[in-house]
Coordinates of C-alpha atoms in Angstrom, one line a residue:
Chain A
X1 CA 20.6 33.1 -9.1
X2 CA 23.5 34.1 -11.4
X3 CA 25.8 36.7 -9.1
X4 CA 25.4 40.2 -9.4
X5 CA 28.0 41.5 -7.1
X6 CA 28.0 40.8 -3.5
X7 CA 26.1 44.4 -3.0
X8 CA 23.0 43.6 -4.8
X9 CA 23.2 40.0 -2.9
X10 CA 23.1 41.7 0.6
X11 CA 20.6 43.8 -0.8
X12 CA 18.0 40.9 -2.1
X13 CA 19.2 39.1 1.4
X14 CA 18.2 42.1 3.2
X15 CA 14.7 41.8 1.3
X16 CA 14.2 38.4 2.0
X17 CA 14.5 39.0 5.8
X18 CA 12.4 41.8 5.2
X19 CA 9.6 39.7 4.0
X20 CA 10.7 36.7 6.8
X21 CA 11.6 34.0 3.8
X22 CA 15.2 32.9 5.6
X23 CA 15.6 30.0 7.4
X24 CA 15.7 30.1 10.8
X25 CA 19.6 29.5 10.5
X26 CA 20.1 32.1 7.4
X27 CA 18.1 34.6 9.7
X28 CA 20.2 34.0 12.6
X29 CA 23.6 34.7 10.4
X30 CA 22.1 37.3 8.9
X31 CA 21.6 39.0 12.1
X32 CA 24.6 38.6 13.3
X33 CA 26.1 40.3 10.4
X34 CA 23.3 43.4 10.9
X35 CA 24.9 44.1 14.5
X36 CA 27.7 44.5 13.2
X37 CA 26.9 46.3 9.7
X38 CA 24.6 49.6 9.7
X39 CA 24.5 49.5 6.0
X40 CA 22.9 46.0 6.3
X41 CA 20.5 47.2 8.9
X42 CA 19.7 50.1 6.4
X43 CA 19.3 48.2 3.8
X44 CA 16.3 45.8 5.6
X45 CA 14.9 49.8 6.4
X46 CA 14.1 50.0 3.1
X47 CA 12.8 47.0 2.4
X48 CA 10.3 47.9 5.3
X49 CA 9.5 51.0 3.9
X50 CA 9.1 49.9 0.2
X51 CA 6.7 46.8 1.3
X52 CA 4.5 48.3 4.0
X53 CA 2.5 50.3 1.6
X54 CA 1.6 46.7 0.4
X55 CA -0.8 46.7 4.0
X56 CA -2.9 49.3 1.9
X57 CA -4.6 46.7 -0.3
X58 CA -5.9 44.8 2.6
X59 CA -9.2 45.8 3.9
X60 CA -9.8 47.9 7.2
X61 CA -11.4 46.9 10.1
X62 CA -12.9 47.9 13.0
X63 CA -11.6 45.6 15.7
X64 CA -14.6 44.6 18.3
X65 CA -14.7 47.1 21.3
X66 CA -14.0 44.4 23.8
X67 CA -10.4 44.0 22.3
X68 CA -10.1 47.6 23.1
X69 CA -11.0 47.5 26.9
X70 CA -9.5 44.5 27.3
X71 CA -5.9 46.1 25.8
X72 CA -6.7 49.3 28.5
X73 CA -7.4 47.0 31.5
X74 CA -4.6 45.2 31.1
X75 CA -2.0 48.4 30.2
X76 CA -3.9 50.3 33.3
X77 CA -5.5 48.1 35.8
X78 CA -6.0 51.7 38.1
X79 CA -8.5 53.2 35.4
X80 CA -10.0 50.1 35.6
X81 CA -10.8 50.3 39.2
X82 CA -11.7 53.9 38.4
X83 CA -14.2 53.0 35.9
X84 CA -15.8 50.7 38.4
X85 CA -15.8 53.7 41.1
X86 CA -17.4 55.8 38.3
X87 CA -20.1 53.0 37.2
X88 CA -20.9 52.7 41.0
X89 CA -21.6 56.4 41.0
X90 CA -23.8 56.4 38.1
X91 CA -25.7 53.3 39.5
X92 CA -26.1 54.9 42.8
X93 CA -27.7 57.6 40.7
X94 CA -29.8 55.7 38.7
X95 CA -31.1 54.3 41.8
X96 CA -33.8 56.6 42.7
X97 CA -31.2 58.6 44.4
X98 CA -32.3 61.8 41.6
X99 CA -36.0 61.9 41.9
X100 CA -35.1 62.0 46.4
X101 CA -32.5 64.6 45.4
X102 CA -34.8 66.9 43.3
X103 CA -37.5 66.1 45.9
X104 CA -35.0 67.5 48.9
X105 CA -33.9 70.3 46.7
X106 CA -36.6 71.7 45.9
X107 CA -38.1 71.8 49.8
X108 CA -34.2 73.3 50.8
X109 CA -33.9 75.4 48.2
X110 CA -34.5 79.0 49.8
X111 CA -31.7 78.1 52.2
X112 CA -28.7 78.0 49.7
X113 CA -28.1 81.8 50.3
X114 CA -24.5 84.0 50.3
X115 CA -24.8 88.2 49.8
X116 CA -24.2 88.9 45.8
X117 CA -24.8 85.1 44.9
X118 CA -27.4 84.1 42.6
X119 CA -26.8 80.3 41.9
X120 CA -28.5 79.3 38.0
X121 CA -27.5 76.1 39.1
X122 CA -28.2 73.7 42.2
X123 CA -28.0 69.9 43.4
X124 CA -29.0 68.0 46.4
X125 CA -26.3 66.1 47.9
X126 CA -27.8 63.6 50.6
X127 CA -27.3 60.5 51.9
X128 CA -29.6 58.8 54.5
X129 CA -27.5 56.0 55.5
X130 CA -24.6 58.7 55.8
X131 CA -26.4 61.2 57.7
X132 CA -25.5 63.2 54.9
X133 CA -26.8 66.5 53.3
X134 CA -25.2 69.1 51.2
X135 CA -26.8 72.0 48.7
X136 CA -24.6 73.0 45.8
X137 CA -25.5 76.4 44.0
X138 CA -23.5 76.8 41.1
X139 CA -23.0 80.9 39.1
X140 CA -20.8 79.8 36.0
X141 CA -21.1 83.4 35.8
X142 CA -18.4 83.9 38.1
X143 CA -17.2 80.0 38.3
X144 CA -18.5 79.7 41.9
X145 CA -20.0 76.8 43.5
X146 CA -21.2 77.0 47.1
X147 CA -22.4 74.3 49.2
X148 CA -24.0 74.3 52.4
X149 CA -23.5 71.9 55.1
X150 CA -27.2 71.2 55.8
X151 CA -26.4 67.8 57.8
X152 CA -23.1 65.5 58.3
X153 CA -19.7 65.3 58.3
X154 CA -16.6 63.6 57.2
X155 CA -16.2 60.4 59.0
X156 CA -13.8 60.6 61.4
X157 CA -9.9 61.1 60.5
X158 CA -11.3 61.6 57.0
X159 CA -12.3 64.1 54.6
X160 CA -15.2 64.6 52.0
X161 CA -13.6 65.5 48.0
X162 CA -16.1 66.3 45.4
X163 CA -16.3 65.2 41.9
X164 CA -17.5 66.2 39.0
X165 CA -18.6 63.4 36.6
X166 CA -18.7 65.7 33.3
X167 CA -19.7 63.7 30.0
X168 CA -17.5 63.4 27.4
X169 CA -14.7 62.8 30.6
X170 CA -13.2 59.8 30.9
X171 CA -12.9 59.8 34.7
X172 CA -14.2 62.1 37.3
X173 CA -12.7 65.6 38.0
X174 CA -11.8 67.1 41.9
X175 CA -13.0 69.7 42.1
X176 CA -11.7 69.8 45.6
X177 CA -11.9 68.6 49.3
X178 CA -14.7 69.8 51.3
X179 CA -14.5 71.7 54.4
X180 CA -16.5 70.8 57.5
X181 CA -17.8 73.8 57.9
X182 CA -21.5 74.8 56.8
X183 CA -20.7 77.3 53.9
X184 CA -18.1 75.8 51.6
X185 CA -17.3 78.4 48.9
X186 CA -15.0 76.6 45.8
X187 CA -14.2 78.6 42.6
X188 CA -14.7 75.8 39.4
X189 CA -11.7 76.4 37.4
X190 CA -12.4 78.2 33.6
X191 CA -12.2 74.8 31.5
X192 CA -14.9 73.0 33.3
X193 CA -17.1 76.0 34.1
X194 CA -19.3 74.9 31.0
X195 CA -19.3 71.4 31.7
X196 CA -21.4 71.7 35.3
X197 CA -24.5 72.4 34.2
X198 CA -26.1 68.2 33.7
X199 CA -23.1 67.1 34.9
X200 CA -23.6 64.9 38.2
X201 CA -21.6 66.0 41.2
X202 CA -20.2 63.5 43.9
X203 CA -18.9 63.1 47.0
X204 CA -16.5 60.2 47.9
X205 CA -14.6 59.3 51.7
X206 CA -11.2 59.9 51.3
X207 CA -8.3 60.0 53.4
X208 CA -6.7 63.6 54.8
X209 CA -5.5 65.8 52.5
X210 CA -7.6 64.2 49.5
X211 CA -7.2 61.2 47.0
X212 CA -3.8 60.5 46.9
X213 CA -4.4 59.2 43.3
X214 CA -6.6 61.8 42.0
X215 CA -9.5 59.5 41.5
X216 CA -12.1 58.5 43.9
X217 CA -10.4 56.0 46.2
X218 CA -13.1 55.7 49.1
X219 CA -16.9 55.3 49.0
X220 CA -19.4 56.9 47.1
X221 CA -21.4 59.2 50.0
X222 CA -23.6 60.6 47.8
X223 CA -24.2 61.9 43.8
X224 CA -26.6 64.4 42.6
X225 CA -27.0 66.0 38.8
X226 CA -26.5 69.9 38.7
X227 CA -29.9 70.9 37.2
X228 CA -31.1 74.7 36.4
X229 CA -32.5 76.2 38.9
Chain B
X1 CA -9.0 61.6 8.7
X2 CA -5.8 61.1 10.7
X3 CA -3.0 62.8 8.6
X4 CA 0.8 60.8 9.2
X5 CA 1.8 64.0 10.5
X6 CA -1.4 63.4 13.8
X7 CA -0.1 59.7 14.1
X8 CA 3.4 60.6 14.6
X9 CA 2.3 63.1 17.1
X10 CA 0.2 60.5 18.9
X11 CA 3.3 58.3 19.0
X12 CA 5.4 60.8 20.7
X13 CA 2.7 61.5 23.2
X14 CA 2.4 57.6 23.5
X15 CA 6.2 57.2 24.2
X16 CA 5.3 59.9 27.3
X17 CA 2.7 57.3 28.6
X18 CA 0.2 59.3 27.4
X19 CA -3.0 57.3 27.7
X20 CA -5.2 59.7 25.9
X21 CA -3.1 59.6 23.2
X22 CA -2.5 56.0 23.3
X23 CA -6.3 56.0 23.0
X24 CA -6.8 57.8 20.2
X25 CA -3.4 55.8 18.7
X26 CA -5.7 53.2 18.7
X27 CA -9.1 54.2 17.5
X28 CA -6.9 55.9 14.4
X29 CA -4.8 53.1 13.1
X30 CA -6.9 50.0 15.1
X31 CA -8.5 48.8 11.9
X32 CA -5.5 48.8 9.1
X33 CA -3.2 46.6 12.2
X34 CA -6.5 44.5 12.6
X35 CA -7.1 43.6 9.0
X36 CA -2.7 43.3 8.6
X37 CA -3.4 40.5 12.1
X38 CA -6.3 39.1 9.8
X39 CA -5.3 38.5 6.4
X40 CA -2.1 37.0 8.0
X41 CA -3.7 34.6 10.8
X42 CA -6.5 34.4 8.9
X43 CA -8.1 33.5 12.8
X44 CA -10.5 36.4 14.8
X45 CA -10.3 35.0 17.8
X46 CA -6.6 35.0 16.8
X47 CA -5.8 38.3 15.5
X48 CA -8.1 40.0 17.8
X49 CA -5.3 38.6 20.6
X50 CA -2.8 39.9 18.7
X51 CA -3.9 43.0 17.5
X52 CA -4.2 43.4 21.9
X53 CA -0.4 42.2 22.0
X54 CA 0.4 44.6 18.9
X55 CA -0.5 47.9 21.2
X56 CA 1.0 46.4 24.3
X57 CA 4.1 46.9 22.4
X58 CA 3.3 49.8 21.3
X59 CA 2.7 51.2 24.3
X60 CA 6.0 50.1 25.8
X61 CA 8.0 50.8 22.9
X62 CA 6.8 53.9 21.5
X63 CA 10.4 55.7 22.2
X64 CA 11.7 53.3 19.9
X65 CA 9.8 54.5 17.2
X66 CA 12.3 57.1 16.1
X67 CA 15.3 55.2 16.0
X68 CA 14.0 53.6 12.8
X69 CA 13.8 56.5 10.9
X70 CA 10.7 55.0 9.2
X71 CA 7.0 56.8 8.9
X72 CA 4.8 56.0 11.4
X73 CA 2.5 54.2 9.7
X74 CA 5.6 51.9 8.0
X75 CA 6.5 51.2 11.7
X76 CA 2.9 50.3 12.9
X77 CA 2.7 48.0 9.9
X78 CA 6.0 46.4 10.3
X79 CA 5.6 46.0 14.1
X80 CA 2.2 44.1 13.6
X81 CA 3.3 42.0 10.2
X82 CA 6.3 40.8 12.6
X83 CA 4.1 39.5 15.5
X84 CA 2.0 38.2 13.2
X85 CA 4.4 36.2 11.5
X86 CA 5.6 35.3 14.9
X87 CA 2.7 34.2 15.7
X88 CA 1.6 32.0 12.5
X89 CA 5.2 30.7 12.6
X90 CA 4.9 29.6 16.4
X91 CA 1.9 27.4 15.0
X92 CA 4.1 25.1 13.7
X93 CA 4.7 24.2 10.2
X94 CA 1.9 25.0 7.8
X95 CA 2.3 22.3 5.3
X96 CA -0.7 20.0 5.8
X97 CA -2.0 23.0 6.5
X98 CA -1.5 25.1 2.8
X99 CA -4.3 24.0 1.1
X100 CA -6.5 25.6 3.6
X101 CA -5.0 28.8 3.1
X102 CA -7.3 30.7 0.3
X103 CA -5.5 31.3 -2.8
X104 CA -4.4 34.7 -3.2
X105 CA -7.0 36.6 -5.2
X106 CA -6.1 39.2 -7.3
X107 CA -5.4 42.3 -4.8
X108 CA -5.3 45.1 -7.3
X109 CA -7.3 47.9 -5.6
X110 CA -11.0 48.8 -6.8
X111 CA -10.5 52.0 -9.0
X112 CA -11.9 53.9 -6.2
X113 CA -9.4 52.7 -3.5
X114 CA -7.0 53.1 -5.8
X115 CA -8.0 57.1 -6.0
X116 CA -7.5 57.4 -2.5
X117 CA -4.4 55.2 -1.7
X118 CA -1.2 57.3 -1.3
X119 CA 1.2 57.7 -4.1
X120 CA 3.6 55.2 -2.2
X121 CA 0.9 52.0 -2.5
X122 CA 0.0 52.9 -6.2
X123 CA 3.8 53.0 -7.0
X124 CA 4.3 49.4 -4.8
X125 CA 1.1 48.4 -7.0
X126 CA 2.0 49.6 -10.3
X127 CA 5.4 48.1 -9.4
X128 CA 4.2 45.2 -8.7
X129 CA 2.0 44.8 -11.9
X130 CA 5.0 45.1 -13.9
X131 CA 6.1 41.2 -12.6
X132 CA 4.9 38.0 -14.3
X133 CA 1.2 37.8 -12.3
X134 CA 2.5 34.7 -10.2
X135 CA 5.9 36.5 -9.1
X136 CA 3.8 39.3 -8.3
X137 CA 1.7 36.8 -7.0
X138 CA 4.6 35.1 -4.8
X139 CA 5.3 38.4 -3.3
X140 CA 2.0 39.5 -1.9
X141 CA 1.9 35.7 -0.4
X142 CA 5.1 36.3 1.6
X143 CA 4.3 39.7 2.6
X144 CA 0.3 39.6 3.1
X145 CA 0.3 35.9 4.1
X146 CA 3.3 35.4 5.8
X147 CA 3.9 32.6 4.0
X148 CA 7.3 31.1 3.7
X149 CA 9.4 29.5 1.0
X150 CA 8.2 25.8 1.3
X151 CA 4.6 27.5 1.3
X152 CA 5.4 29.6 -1.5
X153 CA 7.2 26.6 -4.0
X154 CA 4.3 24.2 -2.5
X155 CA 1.2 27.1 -3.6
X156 CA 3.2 27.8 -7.0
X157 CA 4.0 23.8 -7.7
X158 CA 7.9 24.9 -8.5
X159 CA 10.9 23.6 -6.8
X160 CA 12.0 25.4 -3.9
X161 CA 14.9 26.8 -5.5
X162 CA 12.6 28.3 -8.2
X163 CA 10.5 30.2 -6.1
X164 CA 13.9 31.6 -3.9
X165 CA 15.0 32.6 -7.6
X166 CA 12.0 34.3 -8.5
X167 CA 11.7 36.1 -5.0
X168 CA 14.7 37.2 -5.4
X169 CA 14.6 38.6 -8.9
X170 CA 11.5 39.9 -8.4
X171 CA 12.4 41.8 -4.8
X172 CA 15.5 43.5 -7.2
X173 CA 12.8 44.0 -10.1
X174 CA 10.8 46.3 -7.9
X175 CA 13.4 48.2 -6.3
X176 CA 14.6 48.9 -9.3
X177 CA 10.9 50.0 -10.3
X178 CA 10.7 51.6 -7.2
X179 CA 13.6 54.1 -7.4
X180 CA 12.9 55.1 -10.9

């Protein structure tokens, strides 16, 4: 190519590295020029910018969703192990566990009772290999859930957290850990108060003090949907 | 749809290791970066690899997204062109190889597409159509395809020389179209 001036030279240079056309040797010079030259790495800047739009004539597509989980278990192996904790949940629910929990709830029903508190809400916490038994009433009227103790306790030197596995949430939620005492009163905060109702509550073995990661860490005691009472 | 204005905000987030945000990074610009990782390895079982190495990156470099001063979308592109080039280059050479790659087809955009593309890709386009067909031809291979000049001068049947002489022009040619 005839010269034009060494500006318009840098500036065709700059394009052909732009596009990757150098040679592997031409691209290493050329590099060591940019270090050293802003207006060089400015000019490549444009280049990029005036070619991308070029991307626009190639055709979308959807990438299969296992590239997708694949990408977010390797970027965050702890979800991963989350997700697992949350599929174990929903399997243990699957299990039969509802039909014994609606069964249970239904005969314990007239015991969930606190002055002033009329629960719209309820679900049957149990757990026969646990020893394990919890009502929930839930008044998203006023955001409270109480549970009461019916049988069991934490294990010992560990506490009890509950969950709430909301659809539409990528993980559960604490919604706090559970005293051992028979009436545990917890106020759900305003931005999940809607999302109780179907939702599933859980309870999961955690160390004192709670999870220290803010997802279930321990085992799954027991899981139970929040129906209408 | 995803406005530039949403993806840039999604990058910032992303450069905060925010995972929702990476999330929805992904499900917004996962297709265009899937079919850039296609048309250049011209491999799925390739491309869907990279396009997974593509938002490692991103993840990890989001902060640097700034620095470069270019739209977000010009910086998604360019990141993923780059690996992908990276990648077809790491194959080793590609000349027994050229005649599998399918000719380049005429890639003007159906009218349709066209009404919809922004005003930067019609002006690359219209740009573009004011070359000779095989310059504009020559371009699109190095840019879409990745290929390089012994691909190019190979696919064109000119001397090597030719085809750096006609990138070259024609690289001038549309920045001169380009800044009109």
């Amino acid at each position: 190519m005839t010269d034009t001036g060494n500006e318009m030279d840098d500036d065709a240079l700059a394009g052909e590295y732009a596009l990757r056309l150098l040679s592997r040797e031409d691209t290493r010079r050329f590099e060591t020029r940019m270090a050293q030259d802003p207006a060089l790495a400015a000019l490549v800047r444009d280049w990029q910018a005036r070619l991308a739009p070029m991307a626009d004539e190639l055709t979308p597509e959807v990438p299969p969703r296992h590239v997708k989980r694949a990408l977010e278990a390797r970027l965050f192996p702890d979800s991963a192990r989350r997700m697992k904790v949350t599929r174990r949940l929903w399997m243990g629910i699957t299990g039969g566990a509802v039909f014994a929990a609606l069964a249970a709830f239904l005969l314990l029903l007239p015991q969930i009772q606190s002055p002033g508190f009329v629960p719209q809400y309820s679900a049957e916490l149990m757990s026969e290999a646990e020893g394990l038994r919890l009502t929930a009433g839930f008044d998203p009227d006023s955001g409270t859930l109480i549970l009461t103790r019916m049988m069991g306790e934490a294990r010992p030197g560990r506490v009890q957290e509950l969950w709430l596995i909301a659809e539409g949430e990528p993980a559960p939620v604490s919604l706090g850990v559970l005293a051992d005492t028979t009436e545990i009163r917890l106020d759900v905060p305003a931005d999940l108060i809607a999302r109780l109702p179907g939702a599933t509550l859980a309870i999961s073995d955690e160390p004192p003090g709670g999870s220290p990661t803010g997802q279930p860490t321990g085992d799954v005691l027991a899981a139970a949907p929040v129906v209408k009472t | 749809m995803t406005t530039a204005g949403d993806i840039e905000t999604l990058i910032a987030r992303v450069a905060l290791q925010d995972r929702r945000a990476f999330s929805e990074l992904y499900d917004a610009t996962s297709a265009k970066l899937f079919g850039v990782c296609l048309r250049v390895l011209k491999d799925r079982a390739e491309a869907e690899d990279l396009l997974q190495e593509v938002f490692v990156r991103i993840w990890h470099k989001a902060d640097r997204y700034r620095v470069t001063g270019h739209s977000p979308i010009t910086w998604l592109v360019t990141v993923t062109r780059n690996m992908a080039i990276d990648r077809l280059r790491a194959r080793g050479t590609q000349t027994e190889d050229i005649n599998a790659i399918p000719a380049p087809r005429d890639q003007r955009p159906t009218p349709e597409a066209q009404a919809i593309a922004l005003s930067e890709s019609r002006r690359i386009v219209a740009c573009l159509d004011e070359l000779e067909q095989d310059r504009a031809q020559a371009v699109r291979g190095a840019y879409l395809d990745g290929l390089s000049y012994d691909d190019l001068a190979k696919r064109f049947d000119v001397p090597l020389n030719t085809m750096k002489t006609w990138l070259r022009r024609s690289l001038i040619k549309l920045k001169d179209c380009l800044s009109q």
